[in-house]
Amino acid sequence: MNWLEAIILGLVQGLTEFLPISSSAHLRIVGELMGMDDPGAAFTAITQIGTETAVLIYFWKDIVRIISKWFKSMPWVKTGRVESSDPDVRIGWMIIVGSIPIGVLGLLLEDWIDSAFRNLWVTVTMLAFFAVLLGVADRFMPRRKTLDKMSWRDAILYGFAQAMALVPGVSRSGGTITMGRFLGYTREAAARYSFLLAMPAVFASGFYKVFKVAVGGDSVYVGPTVVATLIAFVVGYAVIVWFLKLVSTRSYQPFVVYRIALAAIIAIMLGAGVLQAVPAAM
């Protein structure tokens, strides 16, 4: 990977991470179209540290408030204790619970994530299938619930929806936003919770891959990966601002159309031999 490729992939990561269109699929496709080997799961996970740092900064006040109240709700706190029924405390617990499925499945399926799941025919299928699900949910489900109304059932379902993003083409935000809309949350609430829920899993995955690179289990181009991560952070922050404004007034239907069109284009390229279903490095 050279510096120009790193810059392009960083832009792609930043532009696509928070949109329901699958950043991992875009990195895989753009990398191959540039004549590169598959950037790999390690590169994807590490560059996501950049985009999640953008989430951390954008939602800093919310995150600090949630963590502060969560700690103050602990049984051993005597002064200034916050009740466990407080909405921020509940959200804190629900983010923890919702992060368990992707953590467990990510470790159990690690070999598949790094290999079989990266087959582009899998990506095509997931792009199209979850486009239909998102379209149906956004068009026909009610938009009444806000995050303070979230139940434990919803938190668990959100968690399993996020775990589906282990398969390229599903999209972390796409899976969780789709689930949120099926559960009746407003578009903005579904998007905000999607961002907050992703943070523990993405940071854990990214730093886990950093550790594996450091001890020699995985390999990445260190300098270009750092550059890509920094670019993903800057671009990702701008996308968060734009996306939350967009969904407060518009539907998700443009992303549904985009996913289906992208799936069709990838399928045509696979059939024509322009793209290879299985990365050359596998």
Short mmCIF file of C-alpha atoms in Angstrom, two decimals:
data_model
loop_
_atom_site.label_atom_id
_atom_site.label_comp_id
_atom_site.label_asym_id
_atom_site.label_seq_id
_atom_site.Cartn_x
_atom_site.Cartn_y
_atom_site.Cartn_z
CA MET A 1 0.00 0.00 0.00
CA ASN A 2 1.44 3.38 -0.99
CA TRP A 3 0.62 6.82 0.42
CA LEU A 4 -1.89 7.76 -2.29
CA GLU A 5 -3.78 4.49 -1.79
CA ALA A 6 -3.82 5.14 1.96
CA ILE A 7 -5.27 8.62 1.44
CA ILE A 8 -8.00 7.28 -0.88
CA LEU A 9 -8.89 4.44 1.50
CA GLY A 10 -8.96 6.87 4.43
CA LEU A 11 -11.41 9.06 2.53
CA VAL A 12 -13.55 6.04 1.69
CA GLN A 13 -13.57 4.90 5.32
CA GLY A 14 -14.51 8.34 6.60
CA LEU A 15 -17.24 8.83 4.00
CA THR A 16 -18.90 5.44 4.41
CA GLU A 17 -18.47 4.37 8.06
CA PHE A 18 -21.54 6.17 9.41
CA LEU A 19 -23.78 5.80 6.39
CA PRO A 20 -25.86 2.61 6.11
CA ILE A 21 -23.90 1.42 3.06
CA SER A 22 -21.04 -0.71 4.53
CA SER A 23 -17.59 0.83 4.84
CA SER A 24 -15.87 -2.58 4.84
CA ALA A 25 -17.47 -3.43 1.48
CA HIS A 26 -16.31 -0.12 0.00
CA LEU A 27 -12.76 -0.56 1.27
CA ARG A 28 -12.64 -4.06 -0.20
CA ILE A 29 -13.97 -2.94 -3.61
CA VAL A 30 -12.01 0.31 -3.93
CA GLY A 31 -8.83 -1.45 -2.88
CA GLU A 32 -9.20 -4.07 -5.59
CA LEU A 33 -10.14 -1.52 -8.27
CA MET A 34 -6.90 0.32 -7.47
CA GLY A 35 -5.01 -2.90 -8.12
CA MET A 36 -4.19 -3.52 -4.46
CA ASP A 37 -4.42 -6.69 -2.50
CA ASP A 38 -7.44 -6.77 -0.18
CA PRO A 39 -6.69 -4.10 2.52
CA GLY A 40 -7.78 -6.75 5.01
CA ALA A 41 -9.79 -6.92 8.21
CA ALA A 42 -6.88 -5.55 10.27
CA PHE A 43 -6.61 -2.38 8.14
CA THR A 44 -10.39 -1.91 8.27
CA ALA A 45 -10.55 -2.35 12.05
CA ILE A 46 -7.65 0.02 12.70
CA THR A 47 -8.92 2.80 10.44
CA GLN A 48 -12.28 2.55 12.21
CA ILE A 49 -10.49 3.85 15.31
CA GLY A 50 -10.28 7.15 13.45
CA THR A 51 -13.97 7.33 12.66
CA GLU A 52 -14.99 6.27 16.16
CA THR A 53 -12.74 8.96 17.64
CA ALA A 54 -14.88 11.38 15.62
CA VAL A 55 -17.95 9.91 17.36
CA LEU A 56 -16.22 10.30 20.73
CA ILE A 57 -15.59 13.99 20.11
CA TYR A 58 -18.97 14.75 18.55
CA PHE A 59 -20.93 13.07 21.37
CA TRP A 60 -18.42 14.01 24.09
CA LYS A 61 -20.93 15.74 26.39
CA ASP A 62 -23.46 12.89 26.04
CA ILE A 63 -20.79 10.26 26.64
CA VAL A 64 -19.37 12.01 29.72
CA ARG A 65 -22.87 12.45 31.15
CA ILE A 66 -23.80 8.80 30.55
CA ILE A 67 -20.55 7.44 32.03
CA SER A 68 -20.71 9.82 35.00
CA LYS A 69 -24.28 8.89 35.89
CA TRP A 70 -23.59 5.19 35.30
CA PHE A 71 -20.75 5.23 37.85
CA LYS A 72 -22.83 7.26 40.30
CA SER A 73 -25.56 4.60 40.13
CA MET A 74 -23.29 1.92 41.62
CA PRO A 75 -24.42 0.51 44.98
CA TRP A 76 -21.29 1.66 46.82
CA VAL A 77 -21.85 5.33 45.94
CA LYS A 78 -23.35 7.09 48.96
CA THR A 79 -23.12 10.79 48.10
CA GLY A 80 -24.79 12.10 44.97
CA ARG A 81 -26.00 8.66 43.99
CA VAL A 82 -28.07 8.45 40.80
CA GLU A 83 -31.02 6.08 40.61
CA SER A 84 -30.73 3.10 38.28
CA SER A 85 -33.97 4.20 36.60
CA ASP A 86 -32.29 7.36 35.29
CA PRO A 87 -32.43 7.32 31.44
CA ASP A 88 -28.66 7.91 31.10
CA VAL A 89 -27.89 5.04 33.49
CA ARG A 90 -30.18 2.75 31.55
CA ILE A 91 -28.58 3.76 28.24
CA GLY A 92 -25.16 3.06 29.74
CA TRP A 93 -26.19 -0.47 30.74
CA MET A 94 -27.89 -1.05 27.41
CA ILE A 95 -24.78 -0.07 25.47
CA ILE A 96 -22.82 -2.58 27.55
CA VAL A 97 -25.40 -5.33 27.00
CA GLY A 98 -25.74 -4.46 23.32
CA SER A 99 -21.96 -4.73 22.83
CA ILE A 100 -21.77 -8.34 24.07
CA PRO A 101 -23.06 -10.13 20.92
CA ILE A 102 -20.55 -8.55 18.54
CA GLY A 103 -17.72 -9.08 21.03
CA VAL A 104 -18.45 -12.77 21.48
CA LEU A 105 -19.24 -13.49 17.83
CA GLY A 106 -16.27 -11.40 16.66
CA LEU A 107 -13.88 -13.64 18.59
CA LEU A 108 -15.64 -16.89 17.67
CA LEU A 109 -15.84 -16.03 13.96
CA GLU A 110 -12.51 -14.22 13.62
CA ASP A 111 -11.11 -16.64 11.03
CA TRP A 112 -14.27 -16.38 8.93
CA ILE A 113 -14.25 -12.56 9.21
CA ASP A 114 -10.68 -12.48 7.90
CA SER A 115 -11.42 -14.91 5.05
CA ALA A 116 -14.75 -16.43 3.97
CA PHE A 117 -16.90 -13.39 4.83
CA ARG A 118 -14.77 -11.23 2.51
CA ASN A 119 -16.05 -13.05 -0.59
CA LEU A 120 -17.65 -10.37 -2.77
CA TRP A 121 -20.66 -12.55 -3.59
CA VAL A 122 -21.43 -12.50 0.13
CA THR A 123 -21.07 -8.72 0.03
CA VAL A 124 -23.45 -8.44 -2.93
CA THR A 125 -26.07 -10.54 -1.17
CA MET A 126 -25.83 -8.57 2.08
CA LEU A 127 -25.94 -5.19 0.34
CA ALA A 128 -29.14 -6.09 -1.50
CA PHE A 129 -30.87 -8.00 1.30
CA PHE A 130 -30.31 -5.37 3.98
CA ALA A 131 -31.27 -2.63 1.51
CA VAL A 132 -34.70 -4.23 1.25
CA LEU A 133 -34.96 -4.57 5.04
CA LEU A 134 -33.99 -0.93 5.59
CA GLY A 135 -36.42 0.24 2.91
CA VAL A 136 -39.33 -1.71 4.39
CA ALA A 137 -38.56 -0.64 7.96
CA ASP A 138 -38.14 3.03 7.11
CA ARG A 139 -41.23 3.23 4.91
CA PHE A 140 -43.75 1.26 6.93
CA MET A 141 -42.73 1.24 10.60
CA PRO A 142 -43.89 3.93 13.06
CA ARG A 143 -41.49 6.69 14.13
CA ARG A 144 -42.48 7.39 17.74
CA LYS A 145 -39.92 5.99 20.16
CA THR A 146 -36.99 7.97 21.55
CA LEU A 147 -33.92 6.60 23.33
CA ASP A 148 -35.33 7.20 26.82
CA LYS A 149 -38.04 4.64 25.93
CA MET A 150 -35.57 1.86 25.11
CA SER A 151 -36.25 -1.53 26.71
CA TRP A 152 -33.86 -4.38 27.49
CA ARG A 153 -35.37 -6.38 24.65
CA ASP A 154 -34.59 -3.55 22.26
CA ALA A 155 -31.01 -3.28 23.54
CA ILE A 156 -30.40 -7.00 22.95
CA LEU A 157 -31.94 -6.90 19.47
CA TYR A 158 -29.83 -3.85 18.64
CA GLY A 159 -26.77 -5.80 19.79
CA PHE A 160 -27.44 -8.74 17.49
CA ALA A 161 -28.16 -6.35 14.62
CA GLN A 162 -24.76 -4.76 15.18
CA ALA A 163 -23.13 -8.21 15.21
CA MET A 164 -24.42 -8.79 11.68
CA ALA A 165 -21.97 -6.11 10.54
CA LEU A 166 -19.17 -8.65 10.98
CA VAL A 167 -20.17 -9.63 7.44
CA PRO A 168 -19.06 -7.01 4.85
CA GLY A 169 -22.04 -5.58 3.04
CA VAL A 170 -24.36 -5.49 6.04
CA SER A 171 -23.02 -2.20 7.50
CA ARG A 172 -22.78 -1.57 11.21
CA SER A 173 -24.90 1.56 11.01
CA GLY A 174 -27.17 -0.07 8.43
CA GLY A 175 -27.88 -3.09 10.61
CA THR A 176 -28.51 -1.14 13.80
CA ILE A 177 -30.49 1.65 12.12
CA THR A 178 -32.65 -0.94 10.36
CA MET A 179 -33.33 -2.67 13.67
CA GLY A 180 -34.10 0.67 15.30
CA ARG A 181 -36.62 1.51 12.63
CA PHE A 182 -38.25 -1.94 12.89
CA LEU A 183 -38.57 -1.32 16.64
CA GLY A 184 -40.33 1.99 16.00
CA TYR A 185 -37.58 4.48 16.89
CA THR A 186 -37.37 7.82 15.13
CA ARG A 187 -34.80 8.11 12.38
CA GLU A 188 -32.61 10.42 14.43
CA ALA A 189 -32.84 8.26 17.58
CA ALA A 190 -31.95 5.14 15.60
CA ALA A 191 -28.91 6.89 14.10
CA ARG A 192 -27.69 8.39 17.39
CA TYR A 193 -27.91 5.09 19.24
CA SER A 194 -26.19 3.35 16.34
CA PHE A 195 -23.21 5.69 16.75
CA LEU A 196 -23.05 5.29 20.54
CA LEU A 197 -23.47 1.51 20.46
CA ALA A 198 -20.66 1.10 17.93
CA MET A 199 -18.01 2.76 20.09
CA PRO A 200 -17.10 -0.06 22.54
CA ALA A 201 -17.03 -2.72 19.83
CA VAL A 202 -15.09 -0.67 17.28
CA PHE A 203 -12.48 0.58 19.73
CA ALA A 204 -12.06 -2.93 21.14
CA SER A 205 -11.74 -4.44 17.65
CA GLY A 206 -9.34 -1.74 16.46
CA PHE A 207 -7.00 -1.94 19.44
CA TYR A 208 -7.16 -5.74 19.36
CA LYS A 209 -5.90 -5.63 15.78
CA VAL A 210 -3.24 -3.09 16.79
CA PHE A 211 -2.10 -5.54 19.46
CA LYS A 212 -2.01 -8.41 16.95
CA VAL A 213 0.07 -6.29 14.58
CA ALA A 214 2.42 -5.36 17.42
CA VAL A 215 3.01 -8.97 18.45
CA GLY A 216 3.32 -10.14 14.85
CA GLY A 217 0.03 -11.99 14.33
CA ASP A 218 -1.27 -9.61 11.65
CA SER A 219 0.48 -7.27 9.24
CA VAL A 220 -0.39 -3.83 7.91
CA TYR A 221 1.54 -1.00 6.29
CA VAL A 222 2.02 1.03 9.47
CA GLY A 223 2.69 4.52 8.04
CA PRO A 224 -0.06 4.46 5.40
CA THR A 225 -2.49 2.93 7.90
CA VAL A 226 -1.87 5.78 10.35
CA VAL A 227 -2.43 8.34 7.58
CA ALA A 228 -5.64 6.59 6.50
CA THR A 229 -6.86 6.56 10.11
CA LEU A 230 -6.24 10.30 10.55
CA ILE A 231 -8.05 11.12 7.30
CA ALA A 232 -10.94 8.85 8.29
CA PHE A 233 -11.25 10.80 11.55
CA VAL A 234 -11.49 14.22 9.87
CA VAL A 235 -13.86 13.13 7.11
CA GLY A 236 -15.90 10.97 9.49
CA TYR A 237 -16.59 13.93 11.80
CA ALA A 238 -17.96 15.97 8.90
CA VAL A 239 -20.15 13.05 7.82
CA ILE A 240 -21.63 12.70 11.34
CA VAL A 241 -22.69 16.36 11.33
CA TRP A 242 -24.22 16.06 7.85
CA PHE A 243 -25.90 12.70 8.40
CA LEU A 244 -27.68 13.63 11.64
CA LYS A 245 -29.04 16.78 10.01
CA LEU A 246 -30.15 14.77 6.98
CA VAL A 247 -32.07 12.07 8.86
CA SER A 248 -33.91 14.61 10.99
CA THR A 249 -35.78 15.74 7.86
CA ARG A 250 -35.31 13.05 5.18
CA SER A 251 -35.85 9.31 4.85
CA TYR A 252 -33.26 6.58 4.38
CA GLN A 253 -34.60 5.69 0.93
CA PRO A 254 -31.64 7.20 -1.03
CA PHE A 255 -29.33 4.81 0.82
CA VAL A 256 -31.64 1.90 -0.04
CA VAL A 257 -31.39 2.77 -3.74
CA TYR A 258 -27.63 3.21 -3.48
CA ARG A 259 -27.12 -0.18 -1.83
CA ILE A 260 -29.15 -2.00 -4.48
CA ALA A 261 -27.37 -0.16 -7.30
CA LEU A 262 -23.97 -0.92 -5.76
CA ALA A 263 -24.86 -4.60 -5.36
CA ALA A 264 -25.87 -4.75 -9.03
CA ILE A 265 -22.68 -3.02 -10.18
CA ILE A 266 -20.48 -5.35 -8.12
CA ALA A 267 -22.33 -8.39 -9.46
CA ILE A 268 -21.80 -7.18 -13.05
CA MET A 269 -18.09 -6.56 -12.37
CA LEU A 270 -17.74 -10.01 -10.85
CA GLY A 271 -19.44 -11.58 -13.83
CA ALA A 272 -17.19 -9.64 -16.21
CA GLY A 273 -14.06 -10.59 -14.31
CA VAL A 274 -13.24 -6.98 -13.36
CA LEU A 275 -13.44 -7.93 -9.70
CA GLN A 276 -12.44 -11.21 -8.09
CA ALA A 277 -14.85 -12.71 -5.57
CA VAL A 278 -12.05 -13.97 -3.32
CA PRO A 279 -9.18 -11.59 -2.47
CA ALA A 280 -5.90 -12.57 -4.11
CA ALA A 281 -4.14 -12.46 -0.75
CA MET A 282 -6.41 -15.14 0.74
#
